[in-house]
Short mmCIF file of C-alpha atoms in Angstrom, two decimals:
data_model
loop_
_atom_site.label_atom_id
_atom_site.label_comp_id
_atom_site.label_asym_id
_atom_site.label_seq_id
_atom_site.Cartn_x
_atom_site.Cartn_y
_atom_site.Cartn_z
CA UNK A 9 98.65 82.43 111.19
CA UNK A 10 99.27 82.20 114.45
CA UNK A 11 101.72 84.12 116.69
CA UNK A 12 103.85 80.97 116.84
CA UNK A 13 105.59 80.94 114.21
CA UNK A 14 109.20 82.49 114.75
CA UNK A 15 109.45 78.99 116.78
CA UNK A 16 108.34 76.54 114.89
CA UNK A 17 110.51 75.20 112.50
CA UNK A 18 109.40 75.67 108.65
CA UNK A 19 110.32 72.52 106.21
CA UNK A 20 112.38 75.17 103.77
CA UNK A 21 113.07 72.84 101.36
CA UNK A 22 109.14 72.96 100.64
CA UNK A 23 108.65 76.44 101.66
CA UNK A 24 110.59 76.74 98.34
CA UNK A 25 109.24 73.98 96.05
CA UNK A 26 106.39 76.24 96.66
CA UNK A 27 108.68 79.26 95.66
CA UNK A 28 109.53 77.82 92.75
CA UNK A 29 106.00 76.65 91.82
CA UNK A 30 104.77 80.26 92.04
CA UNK A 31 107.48 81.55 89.97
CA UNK A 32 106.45 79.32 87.41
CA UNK A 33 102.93 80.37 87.38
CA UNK A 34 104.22 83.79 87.27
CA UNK A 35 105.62 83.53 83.94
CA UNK A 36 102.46 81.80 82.65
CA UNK A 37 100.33 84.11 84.22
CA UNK A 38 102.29 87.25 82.36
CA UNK A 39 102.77 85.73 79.45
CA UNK A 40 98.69 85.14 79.25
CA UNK A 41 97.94 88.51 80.08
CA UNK A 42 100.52 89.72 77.74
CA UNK A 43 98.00 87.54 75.10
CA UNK A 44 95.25 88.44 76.48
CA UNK A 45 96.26 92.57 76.47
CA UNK A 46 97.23 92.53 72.81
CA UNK A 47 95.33 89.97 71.13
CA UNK A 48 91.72 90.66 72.43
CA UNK A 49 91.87 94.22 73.52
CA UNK A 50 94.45 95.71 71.39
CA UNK A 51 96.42 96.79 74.14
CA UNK A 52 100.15 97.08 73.31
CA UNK A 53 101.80 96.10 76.66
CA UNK A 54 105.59 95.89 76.58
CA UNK A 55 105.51 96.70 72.51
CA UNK A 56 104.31 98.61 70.01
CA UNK A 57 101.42 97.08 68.69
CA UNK A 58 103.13 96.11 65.04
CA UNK A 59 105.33 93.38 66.84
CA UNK A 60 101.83 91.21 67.17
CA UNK A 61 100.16 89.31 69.83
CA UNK A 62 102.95 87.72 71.62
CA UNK A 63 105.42 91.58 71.26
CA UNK A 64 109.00 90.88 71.16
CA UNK A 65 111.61 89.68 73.27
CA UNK A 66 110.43 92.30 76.06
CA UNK A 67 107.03 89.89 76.78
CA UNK A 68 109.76 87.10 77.87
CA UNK A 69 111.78 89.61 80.11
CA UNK A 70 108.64 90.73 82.10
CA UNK A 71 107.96 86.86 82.24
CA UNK A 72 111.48 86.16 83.83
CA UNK A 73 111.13 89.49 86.13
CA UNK A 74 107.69 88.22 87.78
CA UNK A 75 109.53 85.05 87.89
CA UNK A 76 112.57 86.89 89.69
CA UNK A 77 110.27 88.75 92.00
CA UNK A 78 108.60 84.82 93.04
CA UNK A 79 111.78 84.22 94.19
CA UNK A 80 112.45 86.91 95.92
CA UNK A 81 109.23 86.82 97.75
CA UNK A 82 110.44 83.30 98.93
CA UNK A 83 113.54 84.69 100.40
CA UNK A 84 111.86 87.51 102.18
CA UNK A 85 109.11 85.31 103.50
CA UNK A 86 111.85 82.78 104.79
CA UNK A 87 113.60 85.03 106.21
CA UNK A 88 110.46 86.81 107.90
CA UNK A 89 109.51 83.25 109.16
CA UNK A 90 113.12 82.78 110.67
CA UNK A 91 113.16 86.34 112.23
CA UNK A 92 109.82 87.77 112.95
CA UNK A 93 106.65 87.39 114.91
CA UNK A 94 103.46 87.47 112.45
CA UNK A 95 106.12 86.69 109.83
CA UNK A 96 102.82 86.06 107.05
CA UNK A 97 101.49 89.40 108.27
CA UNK A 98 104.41 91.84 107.73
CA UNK A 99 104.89 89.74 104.49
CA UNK A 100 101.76 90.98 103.47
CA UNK A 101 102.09 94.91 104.23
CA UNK A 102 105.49 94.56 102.07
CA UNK A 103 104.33 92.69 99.38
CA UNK A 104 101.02 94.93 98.92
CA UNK A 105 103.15 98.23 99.42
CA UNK A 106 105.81 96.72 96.52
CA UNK A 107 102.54 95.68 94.66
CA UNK A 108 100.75 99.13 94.59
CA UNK A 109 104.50 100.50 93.46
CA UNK A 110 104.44 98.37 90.59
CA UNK A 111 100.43 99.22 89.65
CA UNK A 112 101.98 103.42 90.15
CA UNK A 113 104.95 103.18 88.43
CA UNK A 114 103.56 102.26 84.76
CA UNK A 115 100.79 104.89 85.25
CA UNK A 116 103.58 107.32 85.60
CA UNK A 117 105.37 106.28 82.66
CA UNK A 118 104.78 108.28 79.08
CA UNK A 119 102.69 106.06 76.86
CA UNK A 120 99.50 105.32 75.83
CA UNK A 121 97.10 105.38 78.59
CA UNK A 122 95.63 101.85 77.65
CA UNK A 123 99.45 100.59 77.80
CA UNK A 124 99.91 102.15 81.03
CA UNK A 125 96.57 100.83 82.54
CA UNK A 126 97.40 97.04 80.72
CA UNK A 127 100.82 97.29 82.66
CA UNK A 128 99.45 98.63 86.17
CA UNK A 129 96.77 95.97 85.80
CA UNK A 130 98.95 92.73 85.25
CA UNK A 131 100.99 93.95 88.09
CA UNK A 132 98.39 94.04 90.20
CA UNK A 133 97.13 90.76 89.09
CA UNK A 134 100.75 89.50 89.50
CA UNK A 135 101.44 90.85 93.03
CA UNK A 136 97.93 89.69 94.48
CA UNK A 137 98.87 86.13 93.15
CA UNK A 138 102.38 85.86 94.15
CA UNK A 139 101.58 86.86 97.61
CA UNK A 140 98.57 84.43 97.99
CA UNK A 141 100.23 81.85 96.84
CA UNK A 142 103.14 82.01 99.18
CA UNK A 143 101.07 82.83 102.26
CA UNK A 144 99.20 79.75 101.01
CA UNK A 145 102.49 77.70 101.15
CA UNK A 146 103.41 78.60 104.63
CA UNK A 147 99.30 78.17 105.81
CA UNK A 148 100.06 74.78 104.09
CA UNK A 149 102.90 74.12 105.52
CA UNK A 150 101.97 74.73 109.20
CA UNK A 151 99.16 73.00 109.06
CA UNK A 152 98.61 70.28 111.05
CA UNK A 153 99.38 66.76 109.26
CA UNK A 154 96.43 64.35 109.43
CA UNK A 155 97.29 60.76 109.39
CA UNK A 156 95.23 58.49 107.52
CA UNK A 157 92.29 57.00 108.68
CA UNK A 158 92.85 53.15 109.23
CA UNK A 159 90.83 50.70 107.25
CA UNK A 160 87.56 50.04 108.97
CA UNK A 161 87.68 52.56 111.40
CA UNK A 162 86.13 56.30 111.34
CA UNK A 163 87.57 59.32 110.68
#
């Protein structure tokens, strides 16, 4: 990203279409590795193994939270972009620093060691892909716009 970027104005109504498009693959991307965790390792994330393969209503409340945390990505990084020089840069020191918290904090928890490791993974896994995906919004949104080759010329 270049150092330009406190100037140039950023299309926010996109900036949070794409906000809102990551949020949504956060829930589907927790609610997968909530599957994935119990059903083919055994790993009881969120529940104790009895309540099954999908857990109980906690499964949908870490859903909504990585959801939650989308969306407050998207405010930071808008605000970042409004405010700061190397906005997608500091965004990325705080997002991995809040990322490794949430990979620590389950580890520190008291429970099994697989349901602490299951937990600090899908954070991880849930941090790495929020971020990307918003510093891919605002890569796509500065991007230059090409216009569309005319018929029968080159492009």
């Amino acid at each position: 990203m270049s150092h330009r970027t406190a100037t140039r104005p950023i299309a926010a109504g996109r900036l949070w279409a794409g906000g809102a498009a990551t949020a949504v693959v956060s829930v589907l991307v927790t609610v997968l590795g909530v599957l994935v965790a119990r059903g083919l390792f055994g790993i009881s994330i969120l529940a104790p193994q009895r309540a099954g393969v999908w857990g109980d209503a906690h499964t949908m409340t870490y859903a909504l939270l990585a959801a939650a945390a989308a969306l407050v990505a998207t405010a930071l990084l808008q605000g970042l972009l409004l405010l700061t020089p190397l906005a997608t840069r500091f965004f990325g020191w705080i997002m991995t620093l809040v990322t490794l918290i949430t990979v620590v904090l389950p580890l520190a928890l008291f429970a099994d060691l697989d349901s602490r490791v299951g937990a600090a993974l899908l954070n991880l896994v849930l941090g790495v892909m929020i971020t990307s995906l918003l510093v891919g919004v605002v890569h796509g949104l500065l991007a230059p716009r090409r216009r569309p080759a005319m018929a029968g010329t080159r492009a």
